[in-house]
CSV table of C-alpha atoms and ligand atoms in Angstrom, one decimal:
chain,number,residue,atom,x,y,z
A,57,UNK,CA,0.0,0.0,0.0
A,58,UNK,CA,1.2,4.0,-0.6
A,59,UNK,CA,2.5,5.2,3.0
A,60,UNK,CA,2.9,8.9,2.0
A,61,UNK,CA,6.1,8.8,4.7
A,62,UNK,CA,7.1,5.8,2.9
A,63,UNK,CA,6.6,5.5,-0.1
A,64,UNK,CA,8.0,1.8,-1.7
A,65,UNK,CA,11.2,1.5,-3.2
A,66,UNK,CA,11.7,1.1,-6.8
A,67,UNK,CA,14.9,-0.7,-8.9
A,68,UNK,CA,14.4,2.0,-10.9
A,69,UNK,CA,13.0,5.1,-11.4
A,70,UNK,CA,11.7,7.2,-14.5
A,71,UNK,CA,13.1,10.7,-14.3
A,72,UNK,CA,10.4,12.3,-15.5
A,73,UNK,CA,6.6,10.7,-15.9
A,74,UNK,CA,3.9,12.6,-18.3
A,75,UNK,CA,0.4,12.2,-17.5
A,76,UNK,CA,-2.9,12.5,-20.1
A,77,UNK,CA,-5.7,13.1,-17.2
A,78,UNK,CA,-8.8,11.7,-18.8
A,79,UNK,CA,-11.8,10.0,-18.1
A,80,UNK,CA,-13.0,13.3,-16.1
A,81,UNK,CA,-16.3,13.9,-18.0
A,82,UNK,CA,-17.0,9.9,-18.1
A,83,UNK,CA,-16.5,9.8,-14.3
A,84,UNK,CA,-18.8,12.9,-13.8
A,85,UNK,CA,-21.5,11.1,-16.2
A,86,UNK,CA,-21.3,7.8,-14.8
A,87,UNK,CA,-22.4,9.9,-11.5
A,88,UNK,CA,-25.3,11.8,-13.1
A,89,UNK,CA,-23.2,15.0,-12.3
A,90,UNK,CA,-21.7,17.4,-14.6
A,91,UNK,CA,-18.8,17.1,-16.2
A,92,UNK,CA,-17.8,20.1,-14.7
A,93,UNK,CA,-17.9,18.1,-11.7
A,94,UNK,CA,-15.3,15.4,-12.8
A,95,UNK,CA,-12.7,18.3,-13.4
A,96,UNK,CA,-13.2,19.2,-9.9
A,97,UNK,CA,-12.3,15.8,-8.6
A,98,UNK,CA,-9.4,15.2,-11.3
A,99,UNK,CA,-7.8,19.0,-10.3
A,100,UNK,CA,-7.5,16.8,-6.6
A,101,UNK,CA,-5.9,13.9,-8.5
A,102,UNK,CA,-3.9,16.0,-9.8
A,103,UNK,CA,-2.8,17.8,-6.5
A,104,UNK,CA,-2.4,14.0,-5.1
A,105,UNK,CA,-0.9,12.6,-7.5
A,106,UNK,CA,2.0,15.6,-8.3
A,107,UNK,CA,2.8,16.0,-4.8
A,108,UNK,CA,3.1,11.8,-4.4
A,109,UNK,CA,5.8,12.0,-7.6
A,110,UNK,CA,8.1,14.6,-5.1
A,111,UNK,CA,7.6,12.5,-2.1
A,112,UNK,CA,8.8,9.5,-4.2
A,113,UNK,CA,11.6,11.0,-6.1
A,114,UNK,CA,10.5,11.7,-9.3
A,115,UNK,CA,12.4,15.0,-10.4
A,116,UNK,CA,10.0,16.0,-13.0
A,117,UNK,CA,6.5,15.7,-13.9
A,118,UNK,CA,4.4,16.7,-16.7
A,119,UNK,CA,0.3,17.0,-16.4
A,120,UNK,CA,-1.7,17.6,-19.3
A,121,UNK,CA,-5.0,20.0,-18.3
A,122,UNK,CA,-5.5,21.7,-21.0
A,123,UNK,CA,-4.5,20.9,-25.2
A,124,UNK,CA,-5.2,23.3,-28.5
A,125,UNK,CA,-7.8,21.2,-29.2
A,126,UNK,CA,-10.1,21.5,-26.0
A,127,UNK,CA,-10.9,25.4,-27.2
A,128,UNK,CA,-13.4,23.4,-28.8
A,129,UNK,CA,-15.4,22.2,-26.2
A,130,UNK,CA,-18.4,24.4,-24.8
A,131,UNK,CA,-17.4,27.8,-23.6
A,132,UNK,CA,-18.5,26.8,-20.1
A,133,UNK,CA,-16.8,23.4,-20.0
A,134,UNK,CA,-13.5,25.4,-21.2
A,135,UNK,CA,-14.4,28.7,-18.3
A,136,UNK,CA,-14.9,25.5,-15.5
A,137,UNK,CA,-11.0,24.3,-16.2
A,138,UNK,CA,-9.6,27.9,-16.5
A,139,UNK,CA,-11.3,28.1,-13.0
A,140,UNK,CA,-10.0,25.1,-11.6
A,141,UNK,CA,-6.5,25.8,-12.7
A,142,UNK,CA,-7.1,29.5,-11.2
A,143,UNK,CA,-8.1,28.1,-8.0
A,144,UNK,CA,-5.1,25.6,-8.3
A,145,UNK,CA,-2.5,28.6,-8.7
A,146,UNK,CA,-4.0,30.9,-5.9
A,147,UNK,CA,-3.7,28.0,-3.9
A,148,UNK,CA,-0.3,27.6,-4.0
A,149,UNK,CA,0.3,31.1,-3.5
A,150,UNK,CA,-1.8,31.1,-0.4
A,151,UNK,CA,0.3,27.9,1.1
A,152,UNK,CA,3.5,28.7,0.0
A,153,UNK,CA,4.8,27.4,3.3
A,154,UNK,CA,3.3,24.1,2.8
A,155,UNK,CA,4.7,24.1,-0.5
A,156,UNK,CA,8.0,24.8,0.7
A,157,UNK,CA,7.9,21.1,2.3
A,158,UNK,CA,6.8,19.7,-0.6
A,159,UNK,CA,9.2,21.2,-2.8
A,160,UNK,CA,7.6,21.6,-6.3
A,161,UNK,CA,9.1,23.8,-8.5
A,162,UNK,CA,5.7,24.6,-11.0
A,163,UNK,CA,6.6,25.4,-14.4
A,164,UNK,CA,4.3,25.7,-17.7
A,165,UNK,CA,4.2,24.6,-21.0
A,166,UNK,CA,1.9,25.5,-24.0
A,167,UNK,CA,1.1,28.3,-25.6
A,168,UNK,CA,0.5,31.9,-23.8
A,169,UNK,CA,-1.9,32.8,-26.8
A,170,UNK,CA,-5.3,32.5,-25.5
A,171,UNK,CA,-4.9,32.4,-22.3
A,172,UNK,CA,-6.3,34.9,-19.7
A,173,UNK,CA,-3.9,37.6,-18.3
A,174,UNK,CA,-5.8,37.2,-15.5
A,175,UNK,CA,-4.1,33.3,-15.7
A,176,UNK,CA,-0.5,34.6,-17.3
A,177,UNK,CA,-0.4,36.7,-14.2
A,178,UNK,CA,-0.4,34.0,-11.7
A,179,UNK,CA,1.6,31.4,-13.8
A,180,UNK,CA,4.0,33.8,-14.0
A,181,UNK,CA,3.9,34.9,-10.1
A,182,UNK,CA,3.6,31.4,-9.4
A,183,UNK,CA,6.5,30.1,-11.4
A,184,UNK,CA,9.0,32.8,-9.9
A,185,UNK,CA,7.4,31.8,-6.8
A,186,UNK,CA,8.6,28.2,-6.6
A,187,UNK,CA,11.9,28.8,-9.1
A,188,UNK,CA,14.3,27.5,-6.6
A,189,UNK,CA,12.6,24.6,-5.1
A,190,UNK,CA,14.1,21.6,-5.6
A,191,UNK,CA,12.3,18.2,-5.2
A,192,UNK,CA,10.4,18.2,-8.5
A,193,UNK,CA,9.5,20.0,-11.3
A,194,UNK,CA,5.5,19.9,-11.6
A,195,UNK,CA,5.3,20.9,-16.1
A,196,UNK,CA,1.5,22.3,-16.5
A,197,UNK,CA,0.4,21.5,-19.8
A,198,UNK,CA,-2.3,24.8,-20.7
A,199,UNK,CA,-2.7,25.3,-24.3
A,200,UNK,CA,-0.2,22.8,-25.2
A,201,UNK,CA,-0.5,20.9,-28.7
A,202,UNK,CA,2.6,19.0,-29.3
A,203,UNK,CA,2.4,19.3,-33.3
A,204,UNK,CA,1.8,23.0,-32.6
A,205,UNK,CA,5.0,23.0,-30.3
A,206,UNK,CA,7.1,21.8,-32.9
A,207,UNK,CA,5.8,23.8,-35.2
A,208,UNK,CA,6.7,27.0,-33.4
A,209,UNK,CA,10.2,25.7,-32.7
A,210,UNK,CA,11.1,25.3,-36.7
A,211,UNK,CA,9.5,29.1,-36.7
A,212,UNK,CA,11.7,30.7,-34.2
A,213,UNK,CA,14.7,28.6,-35.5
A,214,UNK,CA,14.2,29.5,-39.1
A,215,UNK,CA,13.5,33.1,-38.4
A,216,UNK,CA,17.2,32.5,-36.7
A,217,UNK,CA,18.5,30.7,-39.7
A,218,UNK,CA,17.1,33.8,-41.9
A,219,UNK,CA,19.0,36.2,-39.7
A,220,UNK,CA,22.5,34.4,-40.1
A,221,UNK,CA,21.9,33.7,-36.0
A,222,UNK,CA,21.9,29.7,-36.8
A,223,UNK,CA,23.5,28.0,-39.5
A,224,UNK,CA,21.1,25.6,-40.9
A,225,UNK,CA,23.6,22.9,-41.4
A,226,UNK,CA,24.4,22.9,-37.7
A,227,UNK,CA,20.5,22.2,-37.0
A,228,UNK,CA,19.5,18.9,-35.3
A,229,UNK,CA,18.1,16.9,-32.8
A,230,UNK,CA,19.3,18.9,-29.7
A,231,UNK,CA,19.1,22.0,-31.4
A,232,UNK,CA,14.7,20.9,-31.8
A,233,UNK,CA,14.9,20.0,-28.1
A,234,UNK,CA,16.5,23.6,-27.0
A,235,UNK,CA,13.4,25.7,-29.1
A,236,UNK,CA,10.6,23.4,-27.4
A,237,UNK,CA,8.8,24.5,-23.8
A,238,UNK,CA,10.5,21.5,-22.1
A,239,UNK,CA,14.3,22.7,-22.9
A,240,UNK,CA,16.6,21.5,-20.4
A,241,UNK,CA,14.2,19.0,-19.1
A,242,UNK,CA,15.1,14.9,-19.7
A,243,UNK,CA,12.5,13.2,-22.0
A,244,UNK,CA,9.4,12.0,-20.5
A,245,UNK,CA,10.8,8.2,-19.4
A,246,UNK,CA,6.8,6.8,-19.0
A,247,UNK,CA,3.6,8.6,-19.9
A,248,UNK,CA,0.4,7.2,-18.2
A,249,UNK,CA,-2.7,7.6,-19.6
A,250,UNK,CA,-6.2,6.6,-17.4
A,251,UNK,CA,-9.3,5.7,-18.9
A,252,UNK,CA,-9.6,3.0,-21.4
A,253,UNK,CA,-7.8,5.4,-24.4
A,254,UNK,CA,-5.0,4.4,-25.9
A,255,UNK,CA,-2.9,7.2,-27.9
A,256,UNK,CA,-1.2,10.3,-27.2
A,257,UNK,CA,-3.4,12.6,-28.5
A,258,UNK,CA,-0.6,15.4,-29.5
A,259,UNK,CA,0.8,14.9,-26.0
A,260,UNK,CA,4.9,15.2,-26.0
A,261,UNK,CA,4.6,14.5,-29.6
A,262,UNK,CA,8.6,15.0,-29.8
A,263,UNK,CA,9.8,14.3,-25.8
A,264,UNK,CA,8.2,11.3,-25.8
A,265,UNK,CA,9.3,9.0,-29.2
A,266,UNK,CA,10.8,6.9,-26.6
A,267,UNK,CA,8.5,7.2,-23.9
A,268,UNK,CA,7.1,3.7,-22.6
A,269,UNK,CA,3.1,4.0,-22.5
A,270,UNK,CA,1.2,2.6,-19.6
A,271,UNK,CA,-2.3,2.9,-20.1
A,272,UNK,CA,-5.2,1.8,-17.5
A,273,UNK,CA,-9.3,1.6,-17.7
A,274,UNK,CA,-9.3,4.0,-14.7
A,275,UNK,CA,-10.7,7.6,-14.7
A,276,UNK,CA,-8.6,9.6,-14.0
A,277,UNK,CA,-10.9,11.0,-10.9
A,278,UNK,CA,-10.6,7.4,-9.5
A,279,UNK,CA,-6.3,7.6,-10.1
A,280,UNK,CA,-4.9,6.6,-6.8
A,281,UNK,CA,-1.4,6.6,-5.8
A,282,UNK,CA,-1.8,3.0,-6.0
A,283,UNK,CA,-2.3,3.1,-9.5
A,284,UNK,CA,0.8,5.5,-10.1
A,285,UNK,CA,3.1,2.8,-8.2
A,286,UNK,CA,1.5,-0.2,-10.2
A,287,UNK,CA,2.8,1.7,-13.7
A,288,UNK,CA,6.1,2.4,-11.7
A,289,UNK,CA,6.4,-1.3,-11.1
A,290,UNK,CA,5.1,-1.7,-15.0
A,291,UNK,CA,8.1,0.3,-15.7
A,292,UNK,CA,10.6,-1.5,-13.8
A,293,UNK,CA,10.3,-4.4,-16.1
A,294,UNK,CA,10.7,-3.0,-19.0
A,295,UNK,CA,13.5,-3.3,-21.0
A,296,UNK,CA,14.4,0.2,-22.7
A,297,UNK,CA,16.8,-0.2,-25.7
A,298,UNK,CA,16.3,2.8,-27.5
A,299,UNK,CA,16.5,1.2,-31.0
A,300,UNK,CA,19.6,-0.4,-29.9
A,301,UNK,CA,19.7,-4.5,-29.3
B,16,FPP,C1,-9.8,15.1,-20.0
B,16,FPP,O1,-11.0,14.4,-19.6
B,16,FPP,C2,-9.5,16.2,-19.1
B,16,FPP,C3,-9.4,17.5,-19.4
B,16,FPP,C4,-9.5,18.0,-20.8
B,16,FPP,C5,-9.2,18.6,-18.4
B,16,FPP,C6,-8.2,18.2,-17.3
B,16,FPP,C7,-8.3,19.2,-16.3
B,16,FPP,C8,-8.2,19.0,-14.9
B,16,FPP,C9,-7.9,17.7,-14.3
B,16,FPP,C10,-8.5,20.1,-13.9
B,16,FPP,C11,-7.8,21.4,-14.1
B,16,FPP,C12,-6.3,21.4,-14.1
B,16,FPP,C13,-5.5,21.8,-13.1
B,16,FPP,C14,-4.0,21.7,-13.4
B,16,FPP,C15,-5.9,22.2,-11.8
B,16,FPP,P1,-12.3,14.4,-20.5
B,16,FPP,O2,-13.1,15.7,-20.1
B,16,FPP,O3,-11.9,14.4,-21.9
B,16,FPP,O4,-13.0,13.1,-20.1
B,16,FPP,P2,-13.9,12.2,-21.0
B,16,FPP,O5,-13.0,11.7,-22.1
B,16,FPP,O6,-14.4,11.2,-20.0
B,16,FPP,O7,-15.0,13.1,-21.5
């Protein structure tokens, strides 16, 4: 069982874990509620479950709330999870202390376009707010599309090219990696993904070629640490050769 002041040991451990929380509006509908409802319980997963990754070790995790695509769901479907992540953000602001203990380090990823400045204003505070802590970087995913990600990188890196700032021959692999949001950050090592679905949907579309998958018919309202250690034990067995033999 998860003892939050032990946590079980693992052989080995991924670096960094991505997560795809879905299953929310299922969970709320199974329920008779609304799905605004099953965003409010998966914004507690998410809490749970980001501040379980520092207490095992984990050194950085990535959640995905929010993708280019979800602009298209009702306008108050999309207002409830701009709430949730508002609340989420004040929050941590108003328990900086606690935080403190836990140690996460909260950093975003996605595209600022579209998003509040109401929002901007506390990513931003709360990003300088938690710069120097140390246990584990907790990636929000807001407005994040990983196509759309790339895409911006080969924009900003041919602009470059056009100014004589890169030379084009010297462009590859790590130079991709340095124009995305994660720069700096290891790949994701495992990406889990709740609730019976079993693709990416534009999630780490270029961090995660080598990712191992773990996927699970839970909702992701119902995601319990117990869950997170049975796809850490998942990972522990497998063997990662990286196109190698
Ligand atoms: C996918 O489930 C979930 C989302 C698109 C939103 C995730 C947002 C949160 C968990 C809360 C806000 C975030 C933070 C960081 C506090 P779905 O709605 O697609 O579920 P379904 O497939 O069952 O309909």
């Amino acid at each position: 069982m998860s003892d939050k002041k032990n946590p079980p040991e693992f052989s080995v451990l991924p670096r960094h874990v991505g997560f795809i929380m879905d299953g929310n509006g299922r969970w709320a509908k199974k329920k008779g509620l609304p799905r605004s409802e099953g965003h409010k319980e998966g914004a507690k997963v998410f809490r749970k479950i980001g501040e379980y990754a520092a207490d095992l070790g984990i050194e950085y995790v990535t959640f995905y709330a929010f993708s280019t695509e979800n602009w298209k769901r009702p306008e108050a479907e999309v207002n409830a999870i701009m709430e949730l992540f508002g609340d989420y953000l004040n929050e941590v602001i108003e328990r900086i202390r606690e935080n403190d203990e836990k140690g996460i380090r909260l950093n975003f990823i996605g595209d600022r376009k579209g998003i509040s400045p109401e929002l901007l204003g506390l990513m931003d505070y709360t990003h300088k707010l938690t710069e120097d802590k140390s246990k584990v970087t907790l990636n929000i995913a807001v407005n994040y599309g990983g196509r759309h990600e790339i895409a911006s990188a080969v924009k900003e890196i041919a602009k470059k090219a056009a100014h004589g700032e890169i030379n084009p021959d010297s462009i590859d692999e790590s130079v991709i990696s340095d124009y995305l949001y994660t720069a700096g950050q290891p790949d994701p090592d495992l990406i889990i993904r709740p609730s019976g679905e079993y693709r990416l949907s534009n999630f780490l579309t270029w961090q995660g070629a080598y990712s191992e998958l773990w996927f699970s018919d839970i909702l992701w309202p119902d995601f319990t640490e117990e869950n997170f250690n049975e796809a850490l034990r998942a990972y522990e067995k497998r063997n990662r050769r990286f196109g190698g033999v």
